[in-house]
Amino acid sequence: MDSKLIRFIRQSRGLSQQELADLLGVSKTLVCLIEKNKKNISDNVSKKFRSTFGSEYIEKCRAFLEQN
């Protein structure tokens, strides 16, 4: 899962970095670093992200970003 996709999904849901961090059980700093592509998303956080937003929605967002 790449940083642009994570940022796009967060923004499309109207969430701040802090709100996303709270949903995922991580720090706002980690969300910021992931979005800036300075830290990779761990498998555990990736699983939580997928369960929070749904794989189908994530894939639709990925397809949209690839087209634009």
Coordinates of C-alpha atoms in Angstrom, one line a residue:
M1 CA 0.0 0.0 0.0
D2 CA 1.6 3.3 -1.0
S3 CA 1.7 6.7 0.7
K4 CA -0.4 8.5 -2.0
L5 CA -3.2 5.9 -1.6
I6 CA -3.3 6.2 2.2
R7 CA -3.4 10.0 2.0
F8 CA -6.1 9.9 -0.7
I9 CA -8.3 7.6 1.3
R10 CA -7.8 9.6 4.5
Q11 CA -8.7 12.8 2.8
S12 CA -11.6 11.3 0.8
R13 CA -13.2 10.3 4.2
G14 CA -12.6 13.7 5.6
L15 CA -10.2 12.5 8.3
S16 CA -7.3 14.3 9.9
Q17 CA -4.0 12.5 10.4
Q18 CA -4.9 12.3 14.1
E19 CA -8.3 10.8 13.4
L20 CA -6.7 8.2 11.1
A21 CA -4.0 7.5 13.7
D22 CA -6.7 6.9 16.4
L23 CA -8.6 4.5 14.1
L24 CA -5.5 2.5 13.4
G25 CA -4.1 2.6 16.9
V26 CA -0.9 4.4 15.9
S27 CA 0.6 7.8 16.5
K28 CA -0.1 10.8 14.3
T29 CA 3.6 11.0 13.7
L30 CA 3.6 7.5 12.2
V31 CA 0.7 8.4 9.9
C32 CA 2.6 11.6 8.8
L33 CA 5.8 9.6 8.1
I34 CA 3.8 7.0 6.1
E35 CA 2.1 9.6 4.0
K36 CA 5.4 11.3 3.3
N37 CA 6.8 7.9 2.2
K38 CA 9.5 8.1 5.0
K39 CA 8.2 5.0 6.8
N40 CA 6.7 1.8 5.4
I41 CA 3.3 0.7 6.7
S42 CA 3.7 -2.5 8.8
D43 CA 1.6 -5.6 8.0
N44 CA -0.4 -5.1 11.2
V45 CA -1.3 -1.5 10.4
S46 CA -2.0 -2.5 6.8
K47 CA -4.5 -5.2 8.0
K48 CA -6.1 -2.7 10.3
F49 CA -6.4 -0.1 7.5
R50 CA -8.0 -2.7 5.2
S51 CA -10.5 -3.8 7.9
T52 CA -11.3 -0.2 8.6
F53 CA -11.9 1.0 5.1
G54 CA -12.6 -2.3 3.3
S55 CA -10.6 -3.9 0.5
E56 CA -13.1 -3.1 -2.2
Y57 CA -13.1 0.7 -1.4
I58 CA -9.3 0.7 -1.2
E59 CA -9.0 -1.0 -4.6
K60 CA -11.5 1.5 -6.2
C61 CA -9.4 4.3 -4.8
R62 CA -6.2 2.7 -6.2
A63 CA -7.8 2.4 -9.6
F64 CA -8.9 6.0 -9.5
L65 CA -5.4 7.2 -8.6
E66 CA -3.9 5.1 -11.4
Q67 CA -6.2 6.7 -14.0
N68 CA -5.5 10.3 -12.8

